[in-house]
Coordinates of C-alpha atoms in Angstrom, one line a residue:
M1 CA 104.4 54.9 124.1
S2 CA 100.9 53.7 123.6
T3 CA 98.6 56.3 122.0
N4 CA 95.8 54.9 124.2
K5 CA 97.1 56.9 127.2
R6 CA 95.0 59.9 127.9
I7 CA 96.2 63.4 127.4
G8 CA 95.5 64.2 131.1
D9 CA 97.8 61.4 132.2
L10 CA 100.6 62.6 129.9
L11 CA 100.3 66.2 131.3
V12 CA 100.6 64.8 134.8
E13 CA 103.6 62.8 133.9
K14 CA 105.3 65.9 132.5
G15 CA 104.5 67.9 135.6
L16 CA 102.3 70.4 133.9
L17 CA 99.2 69.2 135.9
T18 CA 98.7 67.9 139.3
P19 CA 96.6 64.7 139.9
A20 CA 94.1 66.8 141.9
Q21 CA 93.7 69.2 139.0
L22 CA 93.3 66.3 136.6
H23 CA 90.6 64.8 138.8
A24 CA 88.7 68.2 138.9
V25 CA 88.9 68.6 135.1
L26 CA 87.6 65.1 134.5
E27 CA 84.7 65.7 136.7
E28 CA 83.9 68.9 134.9
Q29 CA 84.3 67.1 131.5
T30 CA 81.7 64.5 132.6
K31 CA 79.2 67.3 133.5
T32 CA 79.8 69.6 130.5
G33 CA 80.9 67.2 127.7
Q34 CA 83.7 69.6 126.7
R35 CA 87.1 68.4 125.6
L36 CA 89.7 68.1 128.2
G37 CA 92.0 70.5 126.4
Q38 CA 89.2 73.1 126.2
I39 CA 88.7 73.0 130.0
L40 CA 92.4 73.2 130.8
L41 CA 92.9 76.2 128.5
A42 CA 89.8 78.0 129.9
K43 CA 91.3 77.6 133.4
N44 CA 94.7 78.8 132.2
W45 CA 96.3 75.7 133.8
I46 CA 98.3 75.0 130.7
S47 CA 99.1 76.7 127.4
E48 CA 98.2 75.5 123.9
D49 CA 101.9 75.1 123.1
D50 CA 102.3 72.9 126.2
L51 CA 99.4 70.8 125.1
V52 CA 100.8 70.4 121.5
D53 CA 104.3 69.7 122.8
V54 CA 103.1 66.9 125.1
I55 CA 101.2 65.2 122.3
H56 CA 104.1 65.6 119.8
N57 CA 106.9 64.6 122.2
R58 CA 105.2 61.8 124.2
L59 CA 103.1 60.3 121.4
G60 CA 105.3 60.9 118.3
I61 CA 102.5 62.7 116.5
P62 CA 104.0 65.3 114.1
K63 CA 103.0 69.0 114.8
I64 CA 102.3 71.4 112.0
S65 CA 102.4 75.2 111.5
L66 CA 99.2 75.9 109.6
E67 CA 100.3 79.5 109.0
N68 CA 103.1 78.4 106.7
I69 CA 101.2 76.2 104.3
V70 CA 98.5 76.6 101.7
I71 CA 95.6 74.1 101.7
D72 CA 94.0 73.1 98.4
P73 CA 90.3 74.0 98.5
K74 CA 89.5 70.6 97.0
I75 CA 91.1 69.0 100.1
V76 CA 89.0 71.2 102.4
E77 CA 85.9 70.0 100.7
L78 CA 86.5 66.4 101.9
V79 CA 85.5 67.4 105.4
P80 CA 82.2 69.2 106.1
L81 CA 82.4 72.5 108.0
A82 CA 80.2 71.1 110.8
I83 CA 82.7 68.2 111.4
A84 CA 85.7 70.6 111.3
K85 CA 84.2 72.9 113.9
K86 CA 82.8 70.2 116.1
H87 CA 86.1 68.4 116.5
N88 CA 88.4 71.4 115.9
L89 CA 90.3 69.9 112.9
I90 CA 91.0 70.7 109.3
P91 CA 92.3 68.5 106.4
V92 CA 95.6 69.7 105.1
F93 CA 96.6 67.5 102.2
R94 CA 96.0 64.1 100.6
I95 CA 98.5 61.7 99.1
G96 CA 97.0 58.7 97.4
T97 CA 94.4 57.1 99.8
T98 CA 95.7 58.9 102.9
L99 CA 94.3 62.1 104.2
T100 CA 96.4 64.2 106.6
V101 CA 94.3 66.1 109.1
A102 CA 95.5 68.7 111.6
M103 CA 93.8 68.2 115.0
S104 CA 94.0 69.9 118.3
D105 CA 93.1 66.6 119.9
P106 CA 94.5 63.8 117.8
L107 CA 93.4 61.2 120.4
D108 CA 89.8 61.9 119.7
I109 CA 88.7 58.4 118.5
I110 CA 85.1 59.6 117.7
A111 CA 86.5 62.3 115.4
L112 CA 88.9 59.8 113.7
D113 CA 86.0 57.4 113.1
E114 CA 83.8 60.1 111.6
L115 CA 86.7 61.2 109.3
K116 CA 87.2 57.7 108.0
Y117 CA 83.5 57.3 107.3
I118 CA 82.9 60.6 105.5
S119 CA 86.1 60.6 103.5
N120 CA 86.5 56.8 102.9
L121 CA 90.3 57.4 103.3
K122 CA 93.0 56.5 105.7
I123 CA 93.6 59.2 108.3
N124 CA 97.0 60.5 109.2
R125 CA 97.1 62.7 112.2
V126 CA 99.1 65.8 112.8
V127 CA 98.7 68.2 115.8
A128 CA 98.2 72.0 115.8
T129 CA 97.0 74.5 118.3
G130 CA 93.2 75.1 118.6
D131 CA 93.6 78.8 117.7
A132 CA 95.6 78.0 114.6
I133 CA 93.0 75.4 113.5
N134 CA 90.2 77.9 114.1
R135 CA 91.9 80.6 112.0
A136 CA 92.5 78.0 109.2
I137 CA 88.8 77.0 109.3
E138 CA 87.8 80.7 109.1
Q139 CA 90.2 81.2 106.2
Y140 CA 89.4 78.2 104.1
Y141 CA 85.7 77.6 104.8
S142 CA 84.7 81.3 104.8
L143 CA 84.7 81.7 101.0
R144 CA 82.1 78.9 100.5
D145 CA 80.1 80.3 103.4
T146 CA 80.1 83.8 101.8
M147 CA 79.1 82.3 98.4
A148 CA 76.1 80.7 100.1
E149 CA 75.3 84.0 101.8
V150 CA 75.4 85.8 98.5
I151 CA 73.1 83.3 96.9
K152 CA 70.7 83.5 99.8
D153 CA 70.8 87.3 100.5
I154 CA 71.0 88.9 97.1
G155 CA 68.2 88.9 94.6
E156 CA 68.7 89.3 90.9
E157 CA 67.5 92.9 91.0
D158 CA 70.0 93.8 93.7
L159 CA 73.2 92.5 92.0
A160 CA 74.0 95.6 90.0
S161 CA 73.4 98.1 92.8
N162 CA 75.5 96.0 95.3
S163 CA 78.4 96.0 92.9
E164 CA 78.6 99.7 93.0
L165 CA 79.0 99.9 96.8
A166 CA 82.5 100.8 98.1
A167 CA 84.5 99.0 100.7
T168 CA 88.2 98.5 101.4
I169 CA 89.8 95.2 102.0
S170 CA 90.7 96.1 105.6
E171 CA 87.1 97.0 106.3
A172 CA 86.0 93.9 104.6
E173 CA 87.7 91.4 106.9
G174 CA 85.4 90.4 109.7
S175 CA 82.6 92.8 108.8
S176 CA 79.2 91.3 108.9
S177 CA 77.3 94.4 107.9
E178 CA 78.9 95.0 104.5
A179 CA 77.3 93.9 101.2
P180 CA 77.8 90.2 100.7
L181 CA 78.9 90.7 97.1
I182 CA 81.6 93.1 98.2
K183 CA 82.7 90.7 100.8
L184 CA 82.9 87.9 98.2
V185 CA 85.2 89.9 95.9
N186 CA 87.4 91.0 98.8
L187 CA 87.8 87.4 100.0
L188 CA 88.9 86.3 96.5
I189 CA 91.6 88.9 96.6
V190 CA 92.7 88.4 100.2
Q191 CA 92.9 84.7 99.8
A192 CA 95.1 85.1 96.7
I193 CA 97.4 87.4 98.6
K194 CA 97.6 84.9 101.5
E195 CA 98.5 82.1 99.1
R196 CA 101.2 84.4 97.5
S197 CA 99.5 84.1 94.1
S198 CA 100.8 86.2 91.3
D199 CA 97.5 86.6 89.5
I200 CA 93.8 85.7 89.8
H201 CA 91.8 84.6 86.7
I202 CA 88.0 84.9 86.7
E203 CA 86.8 83.1 83.6
P204 CA 83.2 82.8 82.5
E205 CA 82.2 79.6 80.7
E206 CA 78.8 78.5 79.3
S207 CA 77.5 76.9 82.5
K208 CA 80.0 77.9 85.2
L209 CA 82.3 80.6 86.5
R210 CA 85.9 79.4 87.0
V211 CA 88.4 81.0 89.4
R212 CA 92.1 80.1 89.2
Y213 CA 95.1 81.4 91.1
R214 CA 98.6 81.3 89.7
V215 CA 101.0 80.0 92.5
N216 CA 104.7 79.4 91.7
G217 CA 103.9 80.0 88.0
I218 CA 101.2 77.3 87.8
L219 CA 97.4 78.0 87.6
K220 CA 95.4 76.2 90.2
E221 CA 91.6 76.1 90.4
Q222 CA 89.8 77.5 93.5
N223 CA 86.3 77.4 94.9
S224 CA 84.2 79.3 92.4
P225 CA 81.2 81.6 92.8
P226 CA 77.9 80.8 91.0
R227 CA 77.7 81.6 87.3
N228 CA 74.9 84.1 87.8
L229 CA 77.2 86.4 89.9
H230 CA 79.7 86.9 87.1
A231 CA 78.4 90.2 85.8
S232 CA 78.2 91.7 89.3
I233 CA 81.7 90.5 90.3
V234 CA 83.1 92.1 87.1
S235 CA 81.2 95.3 87.8
R236 CA 82.6 95.4 91.4
I237 CA 86.1 94.9 90.2
K238 CA 85.7 97.7 87.5
V239 CA 84.5 100.1 90.3
M240 CA 87.6 99.3 92.4
A241 CA 89.9 99.7 89.3
Q242 CA 88.1 102.9 88.1
M243 CA 87.1 101.4 84.8
D244 CA 84.0 102.1 82.8
V245 CA 81.3 99.8 84.3
S246 CA 79.0 100.3 81.3
E247 CA 81.6 99.3 78.7
K248 CA 81.7 95.6 78.1
R249 CA 82.7 95.3 74.4
V250 CA 86.3 96.3 74.6
P251 CA 89.2 95.4 76.9
Q252 CA 90.0 97.7 79.8
D253 CA 92.8 98.1 82.2
G254 CA 93.0 99.6 85.7
R255 CA 94.6 99.3 89.0
F256 CA 93.9 99.6 92.7
V257 CA 95.7 99.2 96.1
V258 CA 94.4 96.9 98.8
K259 CA 95.5 96.9 102.4
V260 CA 95.8 93.5 104.1
G261 CA 96.9 93.9 107.7
N262 CA 99.7 96.4 107.6
M263 CA 100.7 95.6 104.0
D264 CA 99.7 97.5 100.9
V265 CA 99.3 95.3 97.8
D266 CA 99.1 96.8 94.3
V267 CA 96.5 95.0 92.0
R268 CA 96.4 95.5 88.2
A269 CA 93.1 94.6 86.7
S270 CA 92.5 93.7 83.1
T271 CA 89.2 92.8 81.3
L272 CA 88.8 90.9 78.0
P273 CA 85.5 90.3 76.2
T274 CA 84.9 86.6 75.5
I275 CA 82.0 84.7 73.9
H276 CA 80.7 83.9 77.4
G277 CA 81.3 87.3 79.0
E278 CA 84.2 89.4 80.3
K279 CA 87.2 87.5 81.6
V280 CA 89.1 89.4 84.4
V281 CA 92.7 88.9 85.3
L282 CA 93.9 90.6 88.5
R283 CA 97.7 90.7 88.8
V284 CA 98.8 90.8 92.4
L285 CA 102.0 92.8 92.9
D286 CA 103.0 91.7 96.4
R287 CA 105.9 94.0 97.3
R288 CA 107.3 91.4 99.7
N289 CA 108.5 89.4 96.7
L290 CA 110.3 92.4 95.2
V291 CA 112.7 93.2 98.0
V292 CA 115.4 90.7 96.8
G293 CA 119.1 91.2 96.5
L294 CA 121.2 89.9 93.6
P295 CA 122.8 87.1 95.7
N296 CA 119.3 85.7 96.2
L297 CA 118.1 85.5 92.6
G298 CA 119.8 82.3 91.6
F299 CA 122.8 83.4 89.6
D300 CA 125.7 81.1 89.3
D301 CA 129.0 82.7 90.5
Q302 CA 130.4 83.6 87.1
T303 CA 127.1 85.1 85.8
K304 CA 126.6 87.1 89.0
R305 CA 130.2 88.6 88.7
D306 CA 129.7 89.4 85.1
F307 CA 126.3 91.0 85.6
E308 CA 127.5 93.0 88.6
A309 CA 130.4 94.3 86.6
M310 CA 128.0 95.2 83.7
I311 CA 125.6 97.3 85.9
R312 CA 128.5 99.3 87.3
K313 CA 129.5 100.6 83.9
P314 CA 129.1 104.4 83.5
E315 CA 127.2 104.2 80.2
G316 CA 125.6 101.8 77.8
L317 CA 122.4 99.8 77.4
I318 CA 121.6 96.6 79.4
L319 CA 118.5 94.6 78.5
I320 CA 116.7 91.9 80.5
T321 CA 114.5 89.6 78.5
G322 CA 112.0 86.9 79.2
P323 CA 108.2 86.1 79.1
T324 CA 105.7 87.8 81.3
G325 CA 106.0 86.6 84.9
S326 CA 109.7 85.5 84.5
G327 CA 110.9 87.9 87.2
K328 CA 112.4 90.7 85.0
T329 CA 111.1 93.5 87.2
T330 CA 112.5 91.8 90.3
T331 CA 115.9 91.6 88.6
L332 CA 115.8 95.2 87.6
Y333 CA 114.9 96.3 91.2
A334 CA 117.7 94.1 92.6
A335 CA 120.2 95.7 90.2
L336 CA 119.1 99.2 91.2
N337 CA 119.4 98.3 94.9
E338 CA 122.9 97.2 94.2
I339 CA 124.1 100.3 92.4
K340 CA 122.1 103.1 94.0
S341 CA 124.1 105.7 96.0
L342 CA 124.0 109.4 97.1
E343 CA 126.4 110.2 94.3
K344 CA 124.1 109.0 91.5
N345 CA 120.9 110.5 90.0
I346 CA 118.8 107.4 89.2
I347 CA 115.4 107.8 87.5
T348 CA 113.0 105.1 86.5
I349 CA 110.0 105.0 84.2
E350 CA 107.6 102.2 85.2
D351 CA 104.1 100.9 84.5
P352 CA 103.2 100.5 87.3
V353 CA 105.7 101.5 90.0
E354 CA 105.7 98.2 91.9
Y355 CA 108.1 99.0 94.8
S356 CA 109.4 102.2 96.2
I357 CA 113.2 102.3 96.3
P358 CA 115.1 104.9 98.4
L359 CA 117.5 107.2 96.5
V360 CA 115.6 106.4 93.2
N361 CA 113.3 108.8 91.5
Q362 CA 110.4 106.7 90.1
V363 CA 108.0 107.9 87.4
Q364 CA 104.6 106.3 86.9
I365 CA 103.4 106.0 83.2
N366 CA 100.0 107.6 82.5
D367 CA 99.0 107.0 78.9
K368 CA 95.6 108.8 79.3
A369 CA 97.5 112.0 80.3
G370 CA 100.0 111.5 77.5
L371 CA 102.9 110.3 79.7
S372 CA 104.3 107.4 77.7
F373 CA 107.6 105.6 78.0
A374 CA 109.0 107.6 75.1
S375 CA 107.7 111.0 76.2
A376 CA 108.8 110.5 79.8
L377 CA 112.3 109.4 78.7
R378 CA 112.6 112.5 76.6
S379 CA 111.9 114.7 79.6
I380 CA 114.1 112.6 81.9
L381 CA 117.1 113.4 79.8
R382 CA 116.8 117.0 80.8
Q383 CA 117.1 116.0 84.4
N384 CA 120.8 115.0 84.0
P385 CA 120.4 111.4 85.2
D386 CA 123.3 109.0 85.7
I387 CA 121.2 105.9 85.5
I388 CA 117.8 105.4 83.8
M389 CA 115.6 102.4 84.1
V390 CA 112.8 102.0 81.5
G391 CA 110.2 99.4 82.5
E392 CA 109.8 98.0 79.0
I393 CA 110.8 98.8 75.4
R394 CA 107.5 98.3 73.7
D395 CA 107.9 100.3 70.5
S396 CA 110.3 101.9 68.0
E397 CA 110.2 105.4 69.6
T398 CA 111.0 104.1 73.0
A399 CA 113.8 101.9 71.6
Q400 CA 115.3 104.9 69.7
M401 CA 115.2 107.1 72.8
A402 CA 116.8 104.4 75.0
V403 CA 119.6 103.9 72.6
R404 CA 120.1 107.6 72.3
A405 CA 120.3 108.0 76.1
A406 CA 122.8 105.1 76.3
L407 CA 125.0 106.8 73.6
T408 CA 125.0 110.1 75.4
G409 CA 126.7 109.0 78.6
H410 CA 123.9 107.3 80.6
L411 CA 123.5 103.8 81.9
V412 CA 120.1 102.5 80.7
L413 CA 118.5 99.4 82.0
S414 CA 115.3 98.0 80.4
T415 CA 113.3 94.9 79.5
I416 CA 112.3 93.5 76.1
H417 CA 110.3 90.4 75.1
T418 CA 112.4 87.8 73.3
N419 CA 113.0 84.1 73.8
D420 CA 116.7 84.3 74.5
A421 CA 119.5 86.8 74.9
A422 CA 120.7 86.8 71.3
G423 CA 117.2 87.4 70.1
A424 CA 117.2 90.9 71.7
V425 CA 119.6 92.1 69.1
A426 CA 117.3 91.1 66.3
R427 CA 114.3 92.7 68.2
L428 CA 116.1 96.1 68.4
L429 CA 116.9 95.9 64.7
D430 CA 113.3 95.1 63.9
M431 CA 112.2 98.2 65.9
G432 CA 114.2 100.3 63.5
V433 CA 117.4 100.9 65.5
E434 CA 120.4 101.0 63.2
D435 CA 122.9 98.2 63.5
Y436 CA 125.9 100.4 64.2
L437 CA 123.9 102.1 67.1
V438 CA 123.1 98.7 68.6
A439 CA 126.7 97.5 68.3
S440 CA 127.9 100.8 69.9
C441 CA 125.7 101.1 72.9
L442 CA 124.6 97.5 73.9
L443 CA 126.6 96.2 76.8
G444 CA 124.8 93.0 77.3
V445 CA 121.5 91.1 77.4
L446 CA 120.3 88.9 80.4
A447 CA 117.7 86.3 79.5
Q448 CA 115.8 84.6 82.3
R449 CA 113.2 82.2 83.3
L450 CA 111.8 81.0 86.7
V451 CA 111.8 77.3 87.7
R452 CA 110.0 75.8 90.7
T453 CA 112.2 74.6 93.5
I454 CA 111.8 71.3 95.3
C455 CA 110.2 71.5 98.8
P456 CA 113.1 71.0 101.2
R457 CA 110.9 69.1 103.7
C458 CA 109.8 66.3 101.4
K459 CA 112.8 66.2 99.0
A460 CA 113.8 62.6 98.1
K461 CA 115.9 60.8 95.6
D462 CA 114.5 60.6 92.0
S463 CA 115.2 58.2 89.2
L464 CA 115.2 59.5 85.6
P465 CA 113.2 57.8 82.9
A466 CA 115.3 56.3 80.1
S467 CA 113.9 58.8 77.6
V468 CA 115.2 61.7 79.8
I469 CA 118.6 60.2 80.1
E470 CA 118.8 59.7 76.4
M471 CA 117.7 63.3 75.8
F472 CA 120.1 65.0 78.3
G473 CA 122.6 62.2 78.9
A474 CA 125.6 63.9 77.4
E475 CA 125.0 67.1 79.5
L476 CA 124.4 65.3 82.8
R477 CA 128.1 64.3 83.0
G478 CA 127.3 61.0 84.7
R479 CA 125.3 62.7 87.4
E480 CA 121.9 61.1 86.7
D481 CA 121.7 59.8 90.2
A482 CA 121.9 63.3 91.7
F483 CA 118.4 64.3 90.8
K484 CA 115.8 64.8 93.5
T485 CA 112.0 65.3 93.6
G486 CA 109.4 66.4 96.1
T487 CA 107.1 63.6 97.3
G488 CA 104.5 66.0 98.7
C489 CA 103.9 67.1 102.2
E490 CA 101.9 69.5 104.4
E491 CA 104.5 72.3 103.9
C492 CA 104.1 72.4 100.1
G493 CA 100.4 71.4 100.0
G494 CA 101.3 68.0 98.4
T495 CA 102.8 69.6 95.3
G496 CA 106.4 68.7 96.0
Y497 CA 107.5 72.3 95.1
Q498 CA 108.0 75.4 97.3
G499 CA 109.1 78.7 95.8
R500 CA 110.9 79.6 92.5
I501 CA 114.4 80.5 91.5
G502 CA 115.8 82.2 88.4
I503 CA 117.9 80.7 85.6
Y504 CA 119.9 83.1 83.5
E505 CA 121.7 83.5 80.2
L506 CA 124.0 86.5 80.0
L507 CA 125.2 87.7 76.6
K508 CA 128.2 90.0 76.9
L509 CA 128.9 92.2 73.9
T510 CA 132.5 91.8 72.8
G511 CA 134.4 93.1 69.8
R512 CA 133.7 89.9 67.8
L513 CA 130.0 90.0 68.6
R514 CA 129.7 93.7 67.7
E515 CA 131.3 92.9 64.3
M516 CA 128.7 90.2 63.8
I517 CA 125.9 92.7 64.5
L518 CA 127.4 95.1 61.9
S519 CA 127.5 92.2 59.4
N520 CA 123.8 91.5 59.9
T521 CA 124.5 88.0 61.3
S522 CA 121.6 85.8 62.5
S523 CA 120.7 85.5 66.1
S524 CA 121.5 81.8 66.1
A525 CA 125.0 82.5 64.8
I526 CA 125.5 85.2 67.5
K527 CA 124.4 82.8 70.2
Q528 CA 126.8 80.1 69.0
S529 CA 129.6 82.5 68.9
A530 CA 128.8 83.8 72.4
Q531 CA 128.8 80.2 73.7
S532 CA 132.2 79.6 72.2
L533 CA 133.3 82.7 74.1
G534 CA 132.0 81.3 77.4
M535 CA 128.3 82.2 77.6
R536 CA 126.4 79.6 79.6
T537 CA 122.9 79.0 78.2
M538 CA 119.7 78.8 80.2
R539 CA 119.5 75.1 79.3
E540 CA 122.9 74.5 80.8
Q541 CA 122.1 76.4 84.0
V542 CA 118.8 74.7 84.6
I543 CA 120.4 71.3 84.2
D544 CA 122.9 72.4 86.8
K545 CA 120.0 73.3 89.1
G546 CA 118.7 69.7 88.6
I547 CA 122.1 68.1 89.3
Q548 CA 122.3 70.3 92.5
G549 CA 119.0 68.9 93.7
I550 CA 117.3 72.4 93.5
T551 CA 114.7 71.5 90.9
T552 CA 113.3 68.4 89.1
Y553 CA 113.9 67.0 85.7
R554 CA 110.2 67.8 84.9
E555 CA 111.0 71.5 85.4
I556 CA 114.1 71.2 83.2
I557 CA 111.9 69.8 80.4
R558 CA 109.3 72.5 80.9
V559 CA 111.8 75.3 80.7
T560 CA 114.1 74.0 77.9
Q561 CA 111.3 73.1 75.5
Q562 CA 113.6 71.1 73.2
D563 CA 112.8 69.4 69.9
E564 CA 111.6 66.2 71.6
S565 CA 108.1 66.5 73.0
P566 CA 108.1 67.3 76.8
A567 CA 104.7 65.7 77.1
A568 CA 105.9 62.5 75.6
I569 CA 108.9 62.4 77.9
L570 CA 106.9 63.0 81.0
N571 CA 104.4 60.3 80.0
A572 CA 107.2 57.9 79.7
N573 CA 107.9 58.2 83.4

């Protein structure tokens, strides 16, 4: 159908509007200059959903749910706020020379002409409700507006005092009377939560202040406040995290809880002195991401069966290893959810307690009060627990206590930092645990990483570069044509990825491997022996994820980090 047909005529064709009503609305439009849709909605003659459906079904213009996507601030900058408000539209993503714009009236020729002129790009239209667009405009343009307000309303002499004022996130949203600086800090945090960021990096440089969010494991730059507000922003965060505002020479740590809507979000704050001032990292612990069951973590069937059998053992030590941000805590919580029951006394020691689990007694570490992992573990053993979860084995004393607990009839789960599963054995030995104790109590080690998954909406066939086929050819088993990639769409913000999934390497301690530990065998030899006994490595499992079309070959290269340069391989594409 021709897109030149007016929306009013389409509404009449569908029976949502009578010819008389259309005539009355057109007369009012001539007098007031309002858009047809605005008048119809004000009169309650149609609903916004009806209007969007007519445009979508009759004209073939895609509709979009703005609530389910994250828009890159650099894309928002392509369209001035005045134009966005005037025509009720917002840019959502850009691919090459084409800018996709969500519009409540995609037949607005004047708006389309203005967009082409100011962006110098081709315009691809999608339709969304006016309310959804208004909310998106408020969300994505508000941060820049607030920055302008801070610059305008705050003098240099006021910065320090404004940073001391108190306000909660829930009070911040929509409040016009609060201090602009507080509103700015709150918006930075709220925006990160809405984008499901795992952390916020506020980094001072010589001439600018850089703000980056980590989304799906990748840092992405955001709209940044002016450089001269850096000290005040840091002071405000220190107040929220109960740090020493006057101390700028040494690193500090703190935490606070923010409320966004009906959801409590725990934020861990860390400061670090740099040559240009204090860098701040806010780690956002969104509890929505922690309520995950074992079947949803990404285990292959065999690894899942083996791990489930391991965590149901009555005693022994199970370790989960991987870098920061690899999902170790989520795996621990999923394991506890799987094995908790009324018959078991389960106690955890955490820093911090990230998610409250029913039937589990959770202890928060407090180093200032003298409650460390080791001291808490010593006290917990007097509580006659069946299962103990230690958030992290950081030192020799904690390692010794965890091993002792495992040897005296308790199941102990914990995390440790090593590159692979076999490396955890060497790490325990380095911490001073005797080899015969490690061989006696260690049930197994689960190493893990997170890889980004391809956006299901824009998934398409991918072709592997010759260098990648040469690198992985023997392991692809003739499945080179099975690989997929994300081309970029409005759902994934043009990145081609949406969400992450775990890949795992489970080392089960058998009699042969215990003998190798007692013989002081190297980690590499233990790994080779475990593979011969059936252990599947993270490399093998991430390649399987690629063959299954779950992730891309680029993610495989990023995670496996083989001898060949990943950068060189990627550049060859």
